[in-house]
Tab-separated table of C-alpha atoms in Angstrom:
chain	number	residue	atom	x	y	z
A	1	UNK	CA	-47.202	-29.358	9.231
A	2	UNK	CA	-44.123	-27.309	8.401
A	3	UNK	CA	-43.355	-23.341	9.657
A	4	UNK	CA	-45.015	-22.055	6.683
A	5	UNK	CA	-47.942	-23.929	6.575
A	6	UNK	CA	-48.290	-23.205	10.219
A	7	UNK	CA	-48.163	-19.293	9.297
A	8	UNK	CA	-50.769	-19.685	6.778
A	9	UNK	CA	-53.186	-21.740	9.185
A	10	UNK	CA	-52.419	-19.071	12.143
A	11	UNK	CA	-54.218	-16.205	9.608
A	12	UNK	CA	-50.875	-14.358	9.582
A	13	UNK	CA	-50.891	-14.321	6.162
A	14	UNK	CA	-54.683	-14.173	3.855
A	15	UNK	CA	-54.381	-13.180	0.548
A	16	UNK	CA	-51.754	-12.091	-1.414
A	17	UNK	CA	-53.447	-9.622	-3.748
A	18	UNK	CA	-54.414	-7.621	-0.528
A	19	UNK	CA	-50.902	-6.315	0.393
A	20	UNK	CA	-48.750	-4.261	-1.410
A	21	UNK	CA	-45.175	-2.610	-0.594
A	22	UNK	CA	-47.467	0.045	1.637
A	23	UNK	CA	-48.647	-2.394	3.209
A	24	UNK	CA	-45.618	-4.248	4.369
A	25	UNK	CA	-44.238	-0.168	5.580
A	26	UNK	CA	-47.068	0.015	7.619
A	27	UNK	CA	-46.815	-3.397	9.505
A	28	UNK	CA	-42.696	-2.930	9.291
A	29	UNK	CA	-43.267	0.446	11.660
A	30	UNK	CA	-46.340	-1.622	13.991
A	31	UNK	CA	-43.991	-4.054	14.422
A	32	UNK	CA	-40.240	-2.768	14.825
A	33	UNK	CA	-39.215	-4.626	12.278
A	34	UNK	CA	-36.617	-1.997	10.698
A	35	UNK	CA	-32.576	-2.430	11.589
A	36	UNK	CA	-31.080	0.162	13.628
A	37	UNK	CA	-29.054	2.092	10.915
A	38	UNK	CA	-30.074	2.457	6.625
A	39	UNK	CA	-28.505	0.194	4.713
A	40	UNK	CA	-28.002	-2.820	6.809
A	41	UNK	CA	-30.604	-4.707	4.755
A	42	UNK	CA	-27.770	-5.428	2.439
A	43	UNK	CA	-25.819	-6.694	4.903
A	44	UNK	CA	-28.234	-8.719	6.369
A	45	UNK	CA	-28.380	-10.649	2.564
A	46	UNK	CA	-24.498	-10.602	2.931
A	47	UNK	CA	-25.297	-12.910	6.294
A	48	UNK	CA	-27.797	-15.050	4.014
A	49	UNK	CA	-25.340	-15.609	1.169
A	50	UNK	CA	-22.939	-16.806	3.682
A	51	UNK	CA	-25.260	-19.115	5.559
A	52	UNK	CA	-26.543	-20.934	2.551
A	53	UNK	CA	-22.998	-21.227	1.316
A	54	UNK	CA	-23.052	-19.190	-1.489
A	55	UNK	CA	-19.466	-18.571	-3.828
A	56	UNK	CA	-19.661	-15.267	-3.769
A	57	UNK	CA	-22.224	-12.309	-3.644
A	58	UNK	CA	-22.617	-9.277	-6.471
A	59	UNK	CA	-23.717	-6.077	-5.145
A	60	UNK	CA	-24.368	-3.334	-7.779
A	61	UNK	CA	-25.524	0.107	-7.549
A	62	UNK	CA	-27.667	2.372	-10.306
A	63	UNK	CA	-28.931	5.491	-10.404
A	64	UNK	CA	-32.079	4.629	-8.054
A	65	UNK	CA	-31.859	0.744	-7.836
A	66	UNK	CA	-29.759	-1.521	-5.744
A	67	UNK	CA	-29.027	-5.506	-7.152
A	68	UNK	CA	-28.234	-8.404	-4.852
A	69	UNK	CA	-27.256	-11.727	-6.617
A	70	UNK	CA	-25.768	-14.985	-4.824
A	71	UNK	CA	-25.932	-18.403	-6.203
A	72	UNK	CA	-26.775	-21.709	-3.758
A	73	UNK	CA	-27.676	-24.758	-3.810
A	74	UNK	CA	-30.766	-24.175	-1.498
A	75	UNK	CA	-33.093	-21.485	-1.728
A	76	UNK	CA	-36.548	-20.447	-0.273
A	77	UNK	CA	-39.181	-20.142	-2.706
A	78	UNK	CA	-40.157	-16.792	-3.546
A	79	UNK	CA	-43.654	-17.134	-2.147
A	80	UNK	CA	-42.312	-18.634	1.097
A	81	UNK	CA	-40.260	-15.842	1.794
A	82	UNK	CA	-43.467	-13.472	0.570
A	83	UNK	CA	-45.468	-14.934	3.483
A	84	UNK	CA	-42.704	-15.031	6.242
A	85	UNK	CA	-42.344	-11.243	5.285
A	86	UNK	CA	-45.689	-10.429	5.621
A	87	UNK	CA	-46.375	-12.928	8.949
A	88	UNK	CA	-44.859	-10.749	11.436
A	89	UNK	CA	-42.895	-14.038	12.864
A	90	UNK	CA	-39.091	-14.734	13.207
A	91	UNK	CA	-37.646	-17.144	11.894
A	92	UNK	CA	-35.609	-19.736	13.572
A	93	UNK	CA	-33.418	-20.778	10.179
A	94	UNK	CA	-30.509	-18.320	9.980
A	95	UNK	CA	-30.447	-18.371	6.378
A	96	UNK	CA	-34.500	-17.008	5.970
A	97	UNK	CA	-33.525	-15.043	9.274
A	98	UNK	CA	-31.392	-12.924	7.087
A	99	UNK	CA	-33.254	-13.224	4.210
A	100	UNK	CA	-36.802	-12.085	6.081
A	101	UNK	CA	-35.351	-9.340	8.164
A	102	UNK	CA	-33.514	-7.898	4.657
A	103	UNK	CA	-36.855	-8.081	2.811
A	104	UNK	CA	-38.472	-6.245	5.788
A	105	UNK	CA	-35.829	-3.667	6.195
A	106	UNK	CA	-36.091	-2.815	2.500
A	107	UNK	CA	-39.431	-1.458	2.062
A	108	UNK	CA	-38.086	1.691	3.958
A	109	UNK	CA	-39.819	4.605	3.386
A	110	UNK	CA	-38.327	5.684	0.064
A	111	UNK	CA	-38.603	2.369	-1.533
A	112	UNK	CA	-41.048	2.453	-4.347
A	113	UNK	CA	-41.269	-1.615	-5.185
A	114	UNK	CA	-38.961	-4.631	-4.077
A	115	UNK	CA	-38.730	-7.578	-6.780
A	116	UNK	CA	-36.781	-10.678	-5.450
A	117	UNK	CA	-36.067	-14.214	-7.412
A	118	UNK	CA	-35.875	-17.197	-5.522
A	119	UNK	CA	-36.385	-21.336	-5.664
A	120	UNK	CA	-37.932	-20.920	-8.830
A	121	UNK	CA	-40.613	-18.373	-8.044
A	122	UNK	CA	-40.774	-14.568	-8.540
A	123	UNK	CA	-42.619	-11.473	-6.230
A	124	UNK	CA	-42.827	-7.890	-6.717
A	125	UNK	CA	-43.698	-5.134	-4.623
A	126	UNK	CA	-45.037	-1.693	-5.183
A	127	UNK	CA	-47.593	0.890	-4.293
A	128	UNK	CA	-50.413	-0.593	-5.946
A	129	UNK	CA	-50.286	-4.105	-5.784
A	130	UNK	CA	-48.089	-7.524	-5.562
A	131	UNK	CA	-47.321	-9.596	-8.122
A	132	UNK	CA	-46.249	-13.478	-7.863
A	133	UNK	CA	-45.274	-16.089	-10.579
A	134	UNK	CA	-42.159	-18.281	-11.732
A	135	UNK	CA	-38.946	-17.484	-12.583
A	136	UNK	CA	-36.005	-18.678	-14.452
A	137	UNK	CA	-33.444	-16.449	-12.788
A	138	UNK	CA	-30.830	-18.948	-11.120
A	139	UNK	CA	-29.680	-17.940	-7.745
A	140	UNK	CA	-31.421	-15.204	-5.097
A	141	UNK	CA	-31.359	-11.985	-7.184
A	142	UNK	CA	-33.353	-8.539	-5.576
A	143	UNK	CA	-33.892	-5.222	-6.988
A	144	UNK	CA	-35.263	-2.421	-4.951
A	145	UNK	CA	-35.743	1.126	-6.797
A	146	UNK	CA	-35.563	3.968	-4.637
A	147	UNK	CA	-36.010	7.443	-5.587
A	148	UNK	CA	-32.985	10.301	-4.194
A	149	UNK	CA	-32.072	10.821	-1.072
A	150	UNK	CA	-30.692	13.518	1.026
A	151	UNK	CA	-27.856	13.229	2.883
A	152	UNK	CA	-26.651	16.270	5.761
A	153	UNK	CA	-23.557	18.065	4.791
A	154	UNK	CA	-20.976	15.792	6.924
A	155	UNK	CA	-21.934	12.840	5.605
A	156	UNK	CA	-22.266	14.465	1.938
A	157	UNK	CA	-18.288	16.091	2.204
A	158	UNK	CA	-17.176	12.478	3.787
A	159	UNK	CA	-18.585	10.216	0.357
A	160	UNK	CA	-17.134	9.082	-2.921
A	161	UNK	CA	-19.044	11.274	-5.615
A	162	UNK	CA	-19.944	8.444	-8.072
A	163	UNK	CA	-21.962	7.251	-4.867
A	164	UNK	CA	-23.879	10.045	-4.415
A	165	UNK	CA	-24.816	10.444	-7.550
A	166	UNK	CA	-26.261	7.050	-7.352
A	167	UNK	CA	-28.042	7.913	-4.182
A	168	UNK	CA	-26.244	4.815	-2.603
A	169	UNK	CA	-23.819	5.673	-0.226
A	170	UNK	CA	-25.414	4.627	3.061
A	171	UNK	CA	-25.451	0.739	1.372
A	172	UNK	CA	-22.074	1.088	0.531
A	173	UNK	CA	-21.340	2.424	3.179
A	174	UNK	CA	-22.922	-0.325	5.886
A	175	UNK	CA	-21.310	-2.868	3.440
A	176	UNK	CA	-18.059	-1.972	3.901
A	177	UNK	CA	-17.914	-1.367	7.114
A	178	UNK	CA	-18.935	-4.358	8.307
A	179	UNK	CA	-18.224	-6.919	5.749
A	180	UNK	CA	-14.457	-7.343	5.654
A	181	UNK	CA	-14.569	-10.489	7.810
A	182	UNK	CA	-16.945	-11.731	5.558
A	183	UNK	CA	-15.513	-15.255	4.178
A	184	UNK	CA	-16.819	-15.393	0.811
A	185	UNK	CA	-16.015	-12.667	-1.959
A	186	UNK	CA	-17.894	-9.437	-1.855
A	187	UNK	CA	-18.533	-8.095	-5.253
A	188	UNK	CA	-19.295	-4.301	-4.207
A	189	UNK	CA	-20.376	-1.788	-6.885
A	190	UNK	CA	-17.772	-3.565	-9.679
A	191	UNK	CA	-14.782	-3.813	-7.432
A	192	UNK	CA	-14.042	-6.591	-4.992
A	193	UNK	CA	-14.498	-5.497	-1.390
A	194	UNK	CA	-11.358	-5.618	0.037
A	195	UNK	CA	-11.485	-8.503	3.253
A	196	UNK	CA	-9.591	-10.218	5.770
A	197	UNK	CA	-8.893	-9.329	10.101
A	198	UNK	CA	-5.968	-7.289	8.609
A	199	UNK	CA	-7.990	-5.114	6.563
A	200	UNK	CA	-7.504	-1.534	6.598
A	201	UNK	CA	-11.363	-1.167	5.898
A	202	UNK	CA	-11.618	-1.927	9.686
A	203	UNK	CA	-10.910	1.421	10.551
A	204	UNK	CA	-13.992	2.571	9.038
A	205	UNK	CA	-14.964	5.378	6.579
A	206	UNK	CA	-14.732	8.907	7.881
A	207	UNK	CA	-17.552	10.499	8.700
A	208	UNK	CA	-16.847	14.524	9.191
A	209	UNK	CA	-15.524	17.177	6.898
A	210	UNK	CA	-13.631	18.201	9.412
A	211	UNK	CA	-11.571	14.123	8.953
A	212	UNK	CA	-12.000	14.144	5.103
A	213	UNK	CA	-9.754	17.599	5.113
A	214	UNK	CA	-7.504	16.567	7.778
A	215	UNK	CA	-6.520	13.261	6.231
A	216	UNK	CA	-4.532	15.272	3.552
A	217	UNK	CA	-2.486	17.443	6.345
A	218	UNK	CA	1.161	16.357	6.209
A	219	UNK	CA	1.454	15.426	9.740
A	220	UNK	CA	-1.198	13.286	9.481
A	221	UNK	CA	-0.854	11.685	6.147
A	222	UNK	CA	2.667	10.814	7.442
A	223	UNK	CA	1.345	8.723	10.756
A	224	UNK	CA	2.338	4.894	10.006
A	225	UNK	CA	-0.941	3.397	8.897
A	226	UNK	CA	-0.113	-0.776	8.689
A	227	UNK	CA	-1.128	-4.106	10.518
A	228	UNK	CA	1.805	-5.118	12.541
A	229	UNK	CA	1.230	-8.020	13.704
A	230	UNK	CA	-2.015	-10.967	13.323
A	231	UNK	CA	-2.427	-14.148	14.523
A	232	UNK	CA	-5.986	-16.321	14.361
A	233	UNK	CA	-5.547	-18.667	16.962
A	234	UNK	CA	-7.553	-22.108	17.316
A	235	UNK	CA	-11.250	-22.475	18.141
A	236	UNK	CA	-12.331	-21.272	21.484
A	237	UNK	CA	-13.899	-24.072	23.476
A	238	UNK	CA	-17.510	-23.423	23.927
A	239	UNK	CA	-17.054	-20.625	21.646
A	240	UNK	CA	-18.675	-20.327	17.825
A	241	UNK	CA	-15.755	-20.245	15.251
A	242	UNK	CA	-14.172	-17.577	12.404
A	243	UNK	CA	-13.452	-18.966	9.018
A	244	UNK	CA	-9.598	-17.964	8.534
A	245	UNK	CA	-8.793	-15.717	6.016
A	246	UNK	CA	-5.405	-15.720	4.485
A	247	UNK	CA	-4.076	-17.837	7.171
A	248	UNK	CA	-0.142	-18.188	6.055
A	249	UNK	CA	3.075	-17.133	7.816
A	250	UNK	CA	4.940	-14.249	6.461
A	251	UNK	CA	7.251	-11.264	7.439
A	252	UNK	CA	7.146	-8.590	4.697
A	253	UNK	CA	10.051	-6.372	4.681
A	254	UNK	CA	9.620	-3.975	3.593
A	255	UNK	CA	5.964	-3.027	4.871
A	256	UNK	CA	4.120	-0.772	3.171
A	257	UNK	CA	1.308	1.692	3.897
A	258	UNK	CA	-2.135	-0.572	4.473
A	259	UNK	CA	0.313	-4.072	4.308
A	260	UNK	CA	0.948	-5.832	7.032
A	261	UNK	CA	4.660	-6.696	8.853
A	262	UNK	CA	4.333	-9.868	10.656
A	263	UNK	CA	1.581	-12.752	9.949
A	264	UNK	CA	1.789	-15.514	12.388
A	265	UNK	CA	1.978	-19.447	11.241
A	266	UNK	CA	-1.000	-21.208	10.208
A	267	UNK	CA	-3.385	-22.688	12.548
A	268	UNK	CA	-5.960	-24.155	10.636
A	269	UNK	CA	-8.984	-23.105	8.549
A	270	UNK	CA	-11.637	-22.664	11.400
A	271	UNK	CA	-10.136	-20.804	13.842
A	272	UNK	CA	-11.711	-19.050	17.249
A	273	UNK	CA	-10.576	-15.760	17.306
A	274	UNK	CA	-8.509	-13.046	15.020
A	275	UNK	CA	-5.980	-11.092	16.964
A	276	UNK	CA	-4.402	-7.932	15.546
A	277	UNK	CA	-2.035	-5.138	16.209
A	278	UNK	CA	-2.970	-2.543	14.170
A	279	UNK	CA	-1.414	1.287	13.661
A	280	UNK	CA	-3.379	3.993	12.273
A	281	UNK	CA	-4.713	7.234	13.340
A	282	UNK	CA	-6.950	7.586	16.799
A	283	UNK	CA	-6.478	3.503	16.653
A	284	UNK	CA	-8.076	2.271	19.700
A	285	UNK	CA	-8.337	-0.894	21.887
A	286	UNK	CA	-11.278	-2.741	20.395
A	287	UNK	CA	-13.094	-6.113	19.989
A	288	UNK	CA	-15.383	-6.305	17.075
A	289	UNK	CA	-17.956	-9.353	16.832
A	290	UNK	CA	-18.542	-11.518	14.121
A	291	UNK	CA	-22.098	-12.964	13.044
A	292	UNK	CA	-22.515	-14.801	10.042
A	293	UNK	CA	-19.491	-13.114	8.109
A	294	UNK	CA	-20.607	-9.746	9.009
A	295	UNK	CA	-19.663	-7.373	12.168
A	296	UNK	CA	-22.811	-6.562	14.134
A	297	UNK	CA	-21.068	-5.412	17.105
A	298	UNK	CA	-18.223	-3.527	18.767
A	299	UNK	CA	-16.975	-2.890	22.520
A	300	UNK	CA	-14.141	-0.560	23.043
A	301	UNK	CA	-11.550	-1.448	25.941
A	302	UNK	CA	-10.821	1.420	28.583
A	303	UNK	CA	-7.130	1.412	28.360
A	304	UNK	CA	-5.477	4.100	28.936
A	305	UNK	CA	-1.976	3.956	27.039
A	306	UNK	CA	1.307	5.968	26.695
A	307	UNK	CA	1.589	7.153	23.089
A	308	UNK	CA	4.840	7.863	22.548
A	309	UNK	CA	6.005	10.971	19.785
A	310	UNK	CA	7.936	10.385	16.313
A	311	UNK	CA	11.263	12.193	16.684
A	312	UNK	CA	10.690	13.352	13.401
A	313	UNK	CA	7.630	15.449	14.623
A	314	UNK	CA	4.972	13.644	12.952
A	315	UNK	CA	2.825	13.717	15.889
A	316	UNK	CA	1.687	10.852	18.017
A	317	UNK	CA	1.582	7.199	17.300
A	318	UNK	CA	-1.664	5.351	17.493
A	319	UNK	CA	-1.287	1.968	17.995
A	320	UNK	CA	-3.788	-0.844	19.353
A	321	UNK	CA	-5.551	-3.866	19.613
A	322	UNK	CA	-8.255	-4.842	17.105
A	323	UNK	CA	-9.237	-8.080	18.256
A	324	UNK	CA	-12.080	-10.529	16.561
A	325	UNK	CA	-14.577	-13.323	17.853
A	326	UNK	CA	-17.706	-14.700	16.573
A	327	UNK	CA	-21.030	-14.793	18.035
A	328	UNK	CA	-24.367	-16.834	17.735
A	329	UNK	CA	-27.642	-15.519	17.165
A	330	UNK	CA	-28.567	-16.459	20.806
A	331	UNK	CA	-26.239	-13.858	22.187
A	332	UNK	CA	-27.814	-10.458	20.233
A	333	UNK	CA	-30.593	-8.409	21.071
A	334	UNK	CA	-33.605	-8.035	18.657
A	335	UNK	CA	-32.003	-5.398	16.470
A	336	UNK	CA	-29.556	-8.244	15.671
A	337	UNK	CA	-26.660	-5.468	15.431
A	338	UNK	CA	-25.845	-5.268	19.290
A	339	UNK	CA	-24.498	-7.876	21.497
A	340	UNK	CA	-26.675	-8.241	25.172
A	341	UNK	CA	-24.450	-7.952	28.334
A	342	UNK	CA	-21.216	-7.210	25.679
A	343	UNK	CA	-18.569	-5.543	28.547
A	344	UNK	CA	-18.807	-9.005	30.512
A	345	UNK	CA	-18.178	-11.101	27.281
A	346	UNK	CA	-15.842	-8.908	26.183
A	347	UNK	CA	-13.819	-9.205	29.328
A	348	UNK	CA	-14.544	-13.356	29.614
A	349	UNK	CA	-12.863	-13.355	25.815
A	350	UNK	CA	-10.220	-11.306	26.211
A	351	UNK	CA	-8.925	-13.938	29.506
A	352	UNK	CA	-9.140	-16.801	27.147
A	353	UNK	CA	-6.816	-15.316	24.299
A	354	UNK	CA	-4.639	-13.098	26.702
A	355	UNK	CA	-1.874	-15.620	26.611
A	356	UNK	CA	-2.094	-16.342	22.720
A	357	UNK	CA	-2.037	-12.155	22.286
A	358	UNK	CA	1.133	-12.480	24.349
A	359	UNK	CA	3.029	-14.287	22.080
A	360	UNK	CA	2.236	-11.916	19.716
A	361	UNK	CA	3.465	-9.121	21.189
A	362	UNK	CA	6.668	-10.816	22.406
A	363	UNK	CA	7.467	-12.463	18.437
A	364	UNK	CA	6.777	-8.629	17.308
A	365	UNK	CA	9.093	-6.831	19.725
A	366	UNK	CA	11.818	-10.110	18.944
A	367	UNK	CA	11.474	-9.405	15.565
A	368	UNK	CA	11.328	-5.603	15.470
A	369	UNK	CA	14.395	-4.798	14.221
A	370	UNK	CA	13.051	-6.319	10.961
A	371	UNK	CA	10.749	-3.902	10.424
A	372	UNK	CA	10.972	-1.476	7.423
A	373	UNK	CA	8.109	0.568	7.135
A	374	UNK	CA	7.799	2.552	4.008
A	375	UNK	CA	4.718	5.560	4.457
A	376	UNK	CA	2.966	5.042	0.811
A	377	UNK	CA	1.626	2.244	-0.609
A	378	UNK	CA	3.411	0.105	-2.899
A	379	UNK	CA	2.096	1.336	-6.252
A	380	UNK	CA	3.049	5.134	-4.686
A	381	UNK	CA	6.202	3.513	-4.162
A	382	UNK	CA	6.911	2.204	-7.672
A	383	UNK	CA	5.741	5.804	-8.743
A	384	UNK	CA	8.307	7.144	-6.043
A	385	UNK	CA	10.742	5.464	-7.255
A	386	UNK	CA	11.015	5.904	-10.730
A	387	UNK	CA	10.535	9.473	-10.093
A	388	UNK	CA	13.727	10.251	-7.759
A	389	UNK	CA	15.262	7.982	-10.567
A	390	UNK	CA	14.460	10.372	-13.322
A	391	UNK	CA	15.577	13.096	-10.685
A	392	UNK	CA	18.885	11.770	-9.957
A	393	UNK	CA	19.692	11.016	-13.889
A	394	UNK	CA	18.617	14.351	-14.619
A	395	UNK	CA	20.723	15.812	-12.420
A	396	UNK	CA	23.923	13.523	-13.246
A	397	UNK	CA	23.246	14.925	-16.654
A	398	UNK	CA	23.171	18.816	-15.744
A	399	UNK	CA	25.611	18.693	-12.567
A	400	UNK	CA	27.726	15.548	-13.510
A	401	UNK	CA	28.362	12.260	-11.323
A	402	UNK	CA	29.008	13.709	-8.797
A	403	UNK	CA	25.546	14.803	-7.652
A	404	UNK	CA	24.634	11.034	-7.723
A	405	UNK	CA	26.667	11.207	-3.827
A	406	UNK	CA	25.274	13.865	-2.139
A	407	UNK	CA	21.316	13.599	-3.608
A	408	UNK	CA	22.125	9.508	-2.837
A	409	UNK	CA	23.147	10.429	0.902
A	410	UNK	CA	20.245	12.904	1.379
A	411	UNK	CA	17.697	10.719	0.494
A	412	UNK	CA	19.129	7.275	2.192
A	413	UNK	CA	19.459	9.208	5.641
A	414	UNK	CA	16.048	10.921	5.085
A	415	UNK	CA	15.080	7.263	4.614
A	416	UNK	CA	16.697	6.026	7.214
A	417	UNK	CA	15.749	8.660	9.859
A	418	UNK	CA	12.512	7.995	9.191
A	419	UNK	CA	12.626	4.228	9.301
A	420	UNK	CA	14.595	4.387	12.948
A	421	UNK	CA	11.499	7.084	14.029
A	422	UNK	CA	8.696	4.636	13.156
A	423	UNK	CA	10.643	1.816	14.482
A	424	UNK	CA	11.207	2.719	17.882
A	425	UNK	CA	7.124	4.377	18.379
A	426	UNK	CA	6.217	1.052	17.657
A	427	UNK	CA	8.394	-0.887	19.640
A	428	UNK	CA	7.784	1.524	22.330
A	429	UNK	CA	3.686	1.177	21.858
A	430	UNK	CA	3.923	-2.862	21.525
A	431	UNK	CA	5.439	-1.954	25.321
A	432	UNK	CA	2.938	0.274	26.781
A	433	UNK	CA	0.280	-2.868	25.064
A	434	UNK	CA	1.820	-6.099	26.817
A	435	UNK	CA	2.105	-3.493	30.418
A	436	UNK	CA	-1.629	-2.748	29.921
A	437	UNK	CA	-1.991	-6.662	29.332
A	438	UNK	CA	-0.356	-7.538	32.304
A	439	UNK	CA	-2.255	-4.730	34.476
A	440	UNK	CA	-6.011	-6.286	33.575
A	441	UNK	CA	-4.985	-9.628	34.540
C-alpha cells in the first residue's frame, strides 16, 4: 500500500466535498503548518520546480492573483496532492515536500480560493466548497486570488510601485531574496530574476525609508558596489553539493558597478561550496545556506574588521565575505527556513574551505593592480560617455581645440584619482580579510 493510500486508510482524509479553503485555514493554524515569513509559499514551489527538474519556472503577478507554472516530466496528481494537504502528514519526497507545504502556506488568511493543475487532474479551493476533476493544462500551474493588503509605512516607502499596486510585494519580495542561487531560470513578474553566487540581489532589498532615501546621497551612491573576487570550489566530502552557475574564468577590466573583477577557473558543474568577496554598503561576513535552489538560511560571522577610508572622502569601504554551501532537509528545523545548531556548522564549513578562500584572496591581491573599477553600471557608462563626448565637441566648437587639453586632463585625473582611491580600500580590506582568516584558525 503506497503513502497515499495509507493516508486515506488512517481517516486523515474522508470526503472531499466536506472541506473547503476554510477548512484547510483552520487545520493550517491547529497544526503550525504556516512558514515563518508571507510569501515563502512561492518559494517553496521554486524548491519543487527544482527538485522535479523542471526548465524553468514562470511567476506572474495580477492585480489580486499570483500564477506559478513549471513544466516536468513527473508530477503528483492533483487529488494526491489534495489529500496530502488536507492529511496533516509530511512528506518524505522533497518534491511533494515543497509542493504540500506551498499548498498549505497559501490558504493564508487573505486567500479567497487556491486552484492548482497537476498529473492530469484539477482542484479548487474557496469559501464554500472544493471542486475536483481533469485537466488538460500541461505542467504544475496554481492560481491563488487574494484580495489587498496592507503593508506599514517602511515597507510601503522601501517597494517598487507597480508591486503595490498589485498587492504583491511580499512574494516578490521572498522570491528574490532568496532565489538567486536557484539553478534553473526564474521567470519573475515578466523579467528574468537575475541569479548566480555573484549576484548583487544577495544583498537584499532595503527595507526602511530611512535606506531607500539614503541610497541616493552622493557619498553613498559613490561606495564601490561589485563582486571582486568568486571561486566555487569542488564538492565537499560528506557534504550535499551546489549546481555551478556561470562557472568560467575571467578578469573584467574594466569592472563595473554590480559586475564582477576576478572569476576563478572552472571546477566543474557540481561543485561544494560558492566563495565570494563581495563590496557593497554595510557588507558583512556571512554564510548563506542553500536548500533545493533556494536560501533558507543565514549565519553572520563575528569579525571584527578594519575598514579603511577612500581618500577621496567617500566614506568607508565595506568589504566581506559572502560565502555559500548547501544543506539537506535533515539538517533544518520544522519551519524549513532555519538551519538547527547553524554557529557549529558554520564554523565546521568555514575549516574545510579556509584554504581554498585563501587562494582567493592571495590571486586577488596578485592581481590587484588590474583592477579598474568604474562607479556606474555599464549602460550609465555608455550614457556617460557619449555625454562628456557631446560636452567636449561642444566646447571645441565654442572655445576651440584647445579646450579638448585641459577638459581631457580634468576628467582623466578625476578618473584616475578615483580609480587609485578604490584600488588601494580594497587591497587594503582583502588584507584586514586573509589577517581575520588567519586569526580564527
Amino acid at each position: 500500500m503506497d503513502e497515499i493510500e495509507k493516508l486515506r486508510a488512517e481517516g486523515a482524509y474522508l470526503d472531499t466535498a466536506r472541506f473547503t479553503l476554510d477548512s484547510l485555514k483552520a487545520r493550517q493554524k491547529l497544526a503550525g503548518f504556516q512558514l515563518p515569513e508571507s510569501g515563502l509559499w512561492l518559494v517553496k514551489l521554486v524548491q519543487a520546480a527544482v527538485v522535479l527538474k523542471a526548465p524553468s519556472i514562470t511567476i506572474a503577478f495580477a492585480r489580486s492573483t499570483v500564477s506559478v507554472r513549471f513544466e516536468a516530466a513527473k508530477l503528483p496528481e492533483a487529488q494526491d496532492l489534495l489529500n496530502l494537504v488536507m492529511s496533516g502528514q509530511l512528506p518524505q519526497e522533497p518534491e511533494k515536500l515543497h509542493l504540500v507545504t506551498a499548498l498549505r502556506s497559501c490558504a493564508s488568511a487573505t486567500t479567497e480560493s487556491v486552484e492548482w493543475h497537476s498529473g492530469g487532474g484539477m482542484v479548487k479551493l474557496d469559501a464554500r466548497v472544493t471542486r475536483t476533476g481533469t485537466s488538460e493544462q500541461p505542467g504544475f500551474q496554481l492560481i491563488a486570488t487574494r484580495p489587498p493588503r496592507a503593508r506599514t509605512l517602511a515597507r510601503t516607502l522601501a517597494t517598487s510601485v507597480s508591486h503595490l499596486v498589485r498587492n504583491t510585494a511580499e512574494e516578490y519580495e521572498a522570491v528574490a531574496q532568496r532565489c538567486w542561487v536557484c539553478p534553473i531560470p526564474v521567470l519573475l513578474d515578466g523579467r528574468p530574476l537575475q541569479r548566480g553566487y555573484d549576484s548583487p540581489l544577495l544583498r537584499g532589498l532595503l527595507d526602511t525609508p530611512g535606506e531607500v532615501i539614503l541610497q541616493y546621497e552622493k557619498s553613498r551612491a559613490n561606495l564601490p558596489t561589485f563582486c571582486v573576487g568568486i571561486r566555487q570550489i569542488p564538492p565537499l566530502p560528506g557534504r550535499p553539493a551546489l549546481a555551478a552557475l556561470e562557472s568560467r574564468a575571467e578578469l573584467r577590466r574594466p569592472v563595473f558597478k554590480q559586475g564582477t573583477f576576478l572569476r576563478w577557473r572552472n571546477e566543474g558543474d557540481s561543485i561544494g561550496a560558492a566563495l565570494t568577496v563581495q563590496c557593497y554598503r554595510d557588507c558583512k561576513q556571512r554564510i548563506d545556506f542553500v536548500w533545493d535552489g533556494a536560501v533558507v538560511a543565514s549565519h553572520e560571522l563575528e569579525w571584527q574588521l578594519a575598514r579603511p577610508k577612500s581618500w577621496l572622502g567617500h566614506g568607508q569601504h565595506h568589504l566581506g565575505l559572502r560565502l555559500v554551501f548547501a544543506v539537506d532537509g535533515a539538517e533544518l528545523d520544522l519551519s524549513q527556513f532555519e538551519v538547527r545548531d547553524k554557529a557549529a556548522l558554520a564554523r565546521q564549513l568555514m575549516e574545510q574551505c579556509k584554504p581554498a578562500l585563501l587562494e582567493l584572496i592571495e590571486e586577488l591581491l596578485n592581481r590587484i593592480r588590474e583592477l579598474y573599477y568604474v562607479h556606474f553600471t555599464f549602460t550609465a557608462g555608455k550614457a556617460v560617455g557619449l555625454g562628456l563626448g557631446t560636452y567636449a565637441l561642444g566646447g571645441s566648437a565654442v572655445w576651440g581645440a584647445w579646450f579638448l587639453a585641459p577638459f581631457g586632463i580634468a576628467v582623466g585625473g578625476g578618473a584616475y584619482a578615483s580609480l587609485l582611491s578604490y584600488r588601494h580600500i580594497v587591497q587594503a580590506s582583502l588584507k584586514a580579510l586573509r589577517e581575520a582568516l588567519t586569526a580564527h584558525a
